[in-house]
XYZ file of C-alpha atoms in Angstrom:
439
model
C 99.899 86.345 132.143
C 102.254 87.566 134.698
C 101.471 90.988 136.542
C 104.468 93.263 137.425
C 104.656 93.656 141.270
C 105.318 97.232 140.972
C 105.537 100.040 138.165
C 108.955 100.475 136.931
C 110.728 103.475 138.381
C 111.180 106.608 136.501
C 114.955 107.151 135.231
C 116.638 110.173 134.571
C 119.885 111.015 132.171
C 122.507 112.884 133.715
C 126.265 113.576 133.120
C 127.038 111.727 136.576
C 125.439 108.527 136.285
C 127.676 105.866 137.759
C 127.491 102.138 137.473
C 125.702 101.662 140.927
C 123.067 104.080 139.234
C 122.546 102.293 136.409
C 122.524 99.080 138.265
C 119.529 100.095 140.320
C 117.361 100.534 137.113
C 118.844 97.559 135.079
C 116.394 95.034 135.986
C 113.312 97.022 134.806
C 112.290 97.266 131.454
C 112.556 94.047 129.376
C 110.918 91.836 129.599
C 108.170 94.265 130.888
C 105.730 94.841 128.358
C 106.853 92.371 125.921
C 105.352 89.262 124.478
C 104.353 86.894 127.421
C 104.972 89.640 129.942
C 101.966 91.806 129.762
C 99.391 93.037 132.129
C 95.821 92.358 131.714
C 95.562 96.005 130.694
C 98.341 95.916 128.387
C 96.973 92.623 126.642
C 93.781 94.399 126.366
C 95.591 97.403 124.552
C 97.138 95.176 122.180
C 93.700 93.579 121.083
C 92.391 96.854 120.744
C 95.309 98.144 118.481
C 95.092 95.479 116.455
C 91.254 96.048 115.854
C 92.028 99.681 114.952
C 94.809 99.130 112.530
C 92.697 96.463 111.063
C 89.412 99.116 110.590
C 92.163 101.160 109.072
C 93.038 98.567 106.551
C 96.595 98.560 107.836
C 96.560 95.200 109.632
C 95.141 91.891 108.419
C 94.641 89.145 111.265
C 95.836 85.544 110.750
C 93.660 83.208 108.679
C 93.420 79.400 108.045
C 95.605 79.912 105.123
C 97.687 83.170 106.021
C 99.869 84.350 108.930
C 98.990 87.974 109.949
C 100.428 91.098 108.139
C 102.366 91.874 111.238
C 103.340 90.037 114.120
C 102.638 90.769 117.840
C 106.190 91.824 118.395
C 106.006 94.781 116.174
C 102.630 95.702 117.298
C 104.111 95.965 121.014
C 106.840 97.938 119.612
C 104.568 100.693 118.739
C 102.315 100.287 121.911
C 105.328 100.608 124.430
C 106.533 103.690 122.308
C 102.965 105.457 123.166
C 102.744 104.114 126.636
C 99.989 101.458 125.607
C 97.519 103.834 124.254
C 96.192 102.412 121.247
C 94.917 105.713 119.247
C 98.393 107.123 119.765
C 100.042 104.184 118.546
C 97.804 103.850 115.556
C 98.616 107.339 114.248
C 102.469 106.661 114.546
C 101.712 102.802 112.659
C 99.743 104.714 110.195
C 102.825 107.146 109.233
C 105.452 104.447 109.328
C 103.117 102.288 106.980
C 102.924 105.544 104.673
C 106.909 106.038 104.894
C 107.743 102.565 104.140
C 105.385 102.221 101.033
C 106.985 105.627 99.607
C 110.328 104.608 100.270
C 110.042 101.022 99.340
C 111.953 99.739 102.494
C 111.053 96.278 101.556
C 112.554 96.428 98.232
C 115.489 98.503 99.535
C 116.555 95.696 101.814
C 115.977 92.936 99.465
C 117.954 94.630 96.602
C 120.283 96.982 98.133
C 123.728 96.749 96.243
C 126.338 94.863 98.854
C 129.050 97.303 98.428
C 126.875 100.209 99.399
C 125.546 98.220 102.244
C 128.696 97.766 103.672
C 129.963 100.916 103.323
C 127.064 102.223 105.315
C 127.494 99.636 107.655
C 130.983 100.855 108.797
C 129.816 104.420 109.588
C 126.861 103.449 111.738
C 126.396 101.504 114.768
C 127.982 97.877 114.118
C 126.530 94.750 115.798
C 129.643 92.929 117.470
C 127.994 89.664 117.266
C 127.502 89.278 120.481
C 124.708 89.721 123.545
C 124.167 91.351 126.827
C 123.299 89.108 129.616
C 119.894 89.052 128.997
C 120.133 87.992 125.313
C 119.934 91.594 123.603
C 122.281 92.192 120.862
C 125.355 94.589 121.635
C 126.217 97.351 118.861
C 129.274 99.628 119.159
C 129.592 103.223 117.316
C 132.743 104.984 117.334
C 132.011 108.568 116.399
C 135.204 109.671 115.666
C 135.759 108.350 112.096
C 132.685 110.288 110.746
C 134.949 113.325 109.859
C 133.916 115.765 107.044
C 135.928 113.846 104.371
C 134.359 110.563 105.175
C 130.704 112.339 105.488
C 131.412 114.227 102.214
C 132.295 111.119 100.405
C 129.574 109.064 101.741
C 126.858 111.470 100.754
C 128.133 111.644 97.108
C 128.278 107.761 96.899
C 124.688 107.406 98.230
C 123.193 109.381 95.597
C 123.018 106.702 93.429
C 120.864 104.391 95.933
C 118.477 102.499 94.066
C 115.384 100.723 95.324
C 114.018 97.598 93.159
C 115.851 98.668 90.165
C 114.519 102.230 90.083
C 116.144 105.128 91.358
C 114.818 106.618 94.690
C 113.954 110.115 93.063
C 110.088 109.534 94.472
C 111.239 108.375 97.809
C 110.517 110.977 100.731
C 113.758 110.206 102.553
C 117.096 111.295 101.290
C 119.238 108.431 99.683
C 121.802 108.760 102.680
C 119.141 107.959 104.961
C 117.599 105.160 103.100
C 120.758 103.263 103.469
C 120.666 103.783 107.327
C 117.306 102.062 107.310
C 118.585 99.089 105.440
C 120.784 98.501 108.549
C 117.627 99.031 110.740
C 115.832 96.354 108.611
C 118.865 93.991 109.151
C 118.162 94.479 113.117
C 114.626 93.549 112.897
C 114.746 91.098 109.974
C 117.918 89.093 110.919
C 119.488 89.800 114.239
C 116.764 89.950 116.590
C 115.193 86.517 115.231
C 118.650 85.162 115.530
C 118.916 86.475 119.314
C 115.547 85.322 119.802
C 116.438 81.583 118.995
C 119.584 81.423 121.200
C 117.722 80.103 124.599
C 120.787 80.592 126.523
C 118.958 83.180 128.530
C 116.398 84.315 130.983
C 112.706 84.176 129.710
C 113.743 81.939 126.434
C 110.144 82.129 124.915
C 109.999 85.891 124.899
C 111.109 87.254 121.685
C 114.362 89.873 121.370
C 113.099 93.077 119.945
C 115.756 95.573 121.266
C 119.169 96.510 121.166
C 122.069 97.803 123.065
C 124.430 100.552 121.952
C 127.960 101.463 123.188
C 128.624 104.852 121.626
C 132.397 105.971 122.064
C 132.977 109.571 121.441
C 136.403 109.805 122.539
C 138.458 112.171 120.651
C 135.624 113.856 119.001
C 136.056 117.732 119.131
C 133.296 120.368 119.184
C 133.543 121.026 115.612
C 132.930 117.889 114.512
C 129.686 117.428 116.800
C 128.455 120.709 115.257
C 129.342 119.470 111.681
C 127.433 116.188 112.314
C 124.473 117.680 114.006
C 122.140 117.557 111.246
C 123.088 114.109 109.941
C 122.623 112.808 113.590
C 119.442 114.526 114.152
C 117.962 113.229 110.901
C 118.829 109.645 111.703
C 117.490 109.816 115.363
C 114.231 111.495 114.533
C 113.491 109.122 111.379
C 114.456 105.965 113.492
C 112.317 107.023 116.726
C 109.307 107.672 114.380
C 109.652 104.354 112.389
C 111.625 101.795 114.228
C 110.013 102.649 117.754
C 111.254 100.734 120.916
C 114.300 98.860 119.154
C 116.451 100.565 121.848
C 117.100 99.172 125.083
C 119.999 101.275 126.341
C 122.782 103.402 125.014
C 126.175 103.781 127.132
C 127.843 106.712 126.067
C 131.543 106.470 126.641
C 134.463 109.025 126.287
C 132.519 112.153 126.986
C 134.701 115.156 126.623
C 134.576 117.977 128.944
C 132.260 120.145 126.971
C 129.691 117.225 126.437
C 127.221 118.844 129.252
C 126.875 121.683 126.762
C 126.466 119.453 123.585
C 123.886 116.970 125.230
C 121.677 120.113 125.869
C 120.677 120.092 122.251
C 121.307 116.263 121.302
C 118.791 115.115 123.767
C 115.897 117.435 122.034
C 116.169 114.795 119.269
C 114.642 111.982 121.318
C 111.437 111.399 123.002
C 111.562 111.218 126.589
C 111.501 107.488 127.110
C 114.542 107.227 124.507
C 116.247 109.701 126.510
C 115.816 108.064 129.784
C 117.676 104.948 128.252
C 120.951 107.092 127.499
C 123.498 106.826 130.085
C 126.718 108.727 129.999
C 129.553 106.735 131.745
C 132.685 108.230 133.116
C 136.091 107.583 131.558
C 136.999 105.096 134.922
C 133.680 103.586 134.945
C 133.361 102.140 131.297
C 133.998 98.381 131.977
C 132.479 98.743 135.659
C 129.453 99.644 134.064
C 129.168 97.619 130.943
C 130.025 94.383 132.894
C 127.139 94.665 135.309
C 125.249 93.854 131.802
C 127.179 92.166 129.501
C 129.601 89.165 130.460
C 133.306 90.215 130.086
C 133.906 87.707 126.780
C 131.388 89.897 125.109
C 132.744 93.136 125.941
C 135.196 94.311 123.769
C 138.965 94.732 124.696
C 138.979 98.281 124.470
C 136.424 98.698 126.873
C 137.925 96.414 129.446
C 136.676 92.938 128.208
C 138.398 90.131 126.548
C 136.165 90.441 123.076
C 138.961 90.752 120.159
C 136.537 93.240 118.417
C 137.168 96.603 116.783
C 134.895 98.882 115.162
C 134.500 98.081 111.606
C 134.845 94.337 111.885
C 132.056 91.883 110.861
C 130.149 90.209 113.495
C 132.009 87.619 115.714
C 130.079 84.595 115.933
C 128.261 83.788 119.442
C 129.385 80.816 120.972
C 125.884 79.694 121.544
C 124.886 79.627 117.655
C 127.218 76.285 117.578
C 124.497 74.420 119.328
C 121.677 76.005 116.459
C 123.244 76.741 113.272
C 124.234 74.513 110.333
C 126.037 76.309 107.672
C 125.654 75.748 104.279
C 129.383 76.073 103.637
C 132.748 75.114 105.244
C 133.188 78.788 106.100
C 131.305 79.436 109.309
C 130.811 83.259 109.609
C 127.940 85.622 108.300
C 128.317 86.730 104.688
C 128.222 90.690 104.070
C 125.379 92.418 103.068
C 121.799 92.057 104.157
C 120.428 88.870 105.590
C 116.928 87.584 106.622
C 115.137 84.394 108.010
C 112.406 82.678 105.755
C 110.475 79.051 107.023
C 112.469 76.130 106.400
C 111.797 72.324 106.772
C 110.658 70.804 109.840
C 110.221 73.856 111.912
C 113.667 75.269 110.941
C 114.394 78.760 109.737
C 116.952 79.312 106.820
C 119.344 82.245 106.735
C 118.726 83.832 103.137
C 121.488 86.273 101.947
C 119.837 88.834 100.046
C 120.884 92.463 98.163
C 122.312 92.423 95.064
C 125.947 92.187 93.225
C 126.663 94.063 90.065
C 122.987 94.473 89.367
C 121.886 90.912 90.110
C 119.949 89.871 92.958
C 121.523 87.848 95.654
C 119.498 84.979 97.161
C 121.568 82.602 98.758
C 120.664 80.159 101.976
C 123.823 80.400 103.816
C 122.959 78.706 107.315
C 119.800 76.731 108.931
C 118.733 77.730 112.488
C 117.401 74.894 114.523
C 115.245 76.570 116.987
C 115.431 73.851 119.469
C 119.042 72.996 119.188
C 120.855 70.906 116.590
C 120.200 66.968 116.809
C 123.919 66.514 118.350
C 123.002 69.850 120.797
C 119.556 68.718 121.737
C 118.253 70.800 124.843
C 118.938 73.873 126.605
C 121.823 72.193 128.816
C 124.230 71.447 125.797
C 123.380 75.144 124.086
C 124.041 76.639 127.792
C 127.479 74.497 128.211
C 129.070 76.007 124.943
C 128.268 79.477 125.524
C 129.435 79.177 129.154
C 132.862 77.503 128.275
C 133.255 80.045 125.707
C 132.605 82.870 127.892
C 134.948 81.719 130.537
C 132.369 80.800 133.148
C 133.655 78.672 135.813
C 132.827 74.868 135.253
C 130.101 73.773 137.538
C 128.579 77.498 138.022
C 124.734 77.741 137.605
C 123.524 77.991 134.279
C 122.444 81.277 133.146
C 118.852 80.466 132.067
C 116.270 78.539 134.418
C 114.170 75.728 132.911
C 110.929 76.841 130.871
C 108.986 75.078 133.708
C 110.815 77.209 136.222
C 109.950 80.413 134.075
C 106.444 79.167 134.010
C 106.346 79.013 137.640
C 107.925 82.340 138.369
C 105.956 84.387 135.667
C 102.877 82.662 135.792
C 102.654 82.063 132.038
C 103.683 78.276 132.056
C 102.133 75.010 133.104
C 104.838 74.074 135.588
C 106.848 70.862 134.955
C 104.824 69.847 131.972
C 105.530 73.018 130.068
C 107.216 72.779 126.486
C 110.576 74.076 125.772
C 108.866 76.465 123.512
C 105.715 77.610 121.966
C 105.669 76.624 118.386
C 103.407 79.699 117.687
C 105.381 82.321 119.124
C 108.496 81.166 117.036
C 106.186 81.135 113.927
C 104.412 84.499 115.010
C 107.699 86.250 115.493
C 110.021 84.617 113.007
C 107.517 83.917 109.877
C 106.215 87.359 109.867
C 106.046 89.435 106.413
C 109.302 91.217 106.918
C 108.556 93.754 104.086
C 105.603 95.026 106.263
C 105.975 97.692 109.171
C 108.831 97.032 111.387
């Protein structure tokens, strides 16, 4: 296991953060503390954490015939959220398991009405379909559309949210919040595994377990902030508690002059670790800041990039997917509604469209993922070439990812020139986990 040469510096959130400030800390965080990049102490904490969870009957280790109840990626998210203190992580994990059971979160995701899902998706952070330079998915969230009329209509609509053909009357979380967590399930069950299998990035064998968010608060008045405070606080509190460490960074863009006052009470909703990941970007620094972490071709035009994406649109296909995805139909795009991955043949993964339409369950395989690349695009070089050409990287430029042999030599985790492109065990552990368990 590799040992980081120094402890990541402590970061502070302030309203005057510049691109230079963020760049200075940008290389810390991922992949430190993630699978394949643990110190000896962190690896020992993972073993102890799983032992504690097993004793409490919250975790089942893998056997000859069954996989573990929770993958290491999930367990590490809870450990990172509690600074690798197993006892602290145990309490949060136990609370989450109880919450998931009470609210039937697994059933909710598999059976939510697709119209309800899409109505909710349009009101919350949305995946653009693209990633940052490290391979972490990029979300965009425009707050201005969340006016009182829209939120009132949504509150009325969400009352009818159902869980596995039963009303959510026994759920401990309000229906409007339950729908939100269907979106979080989409992040951990579909988007993260998808991004983990796109290898045109540094550390290609390290699973992706976080997301980036561009939060646009342009045109939002003080009254609107005040009206949204309870809704946003509830969402933030529950997400932090039950989906820990799924956030990498938040870039707040378009902050009005009164925002420092609002920020005073917003930051109380988050724990210190999450707060340190929030950056308030000046109006003239949006592109400069974002382009330090995201290729121009993956930044929406509204923020200075070249991506033709607007808030409310479905995710655009990532160019790198061409080397890994075989579509079941001629229409090459991800369908509306929830999706999840299931094991396929010969080491492949199948994208299963779930949810329900007019009360009938939807179970349709829409695409197949080839983790090592489709036969016609075998190898990392081909995948990188497709991505680079689509993003406008100059021909002949260095590819954005080292070979696995180079990564192994750099990180002390590989076997030099003899390393395999990816550990099959890592892929199976992360992507074939029981997604209805705690995430």
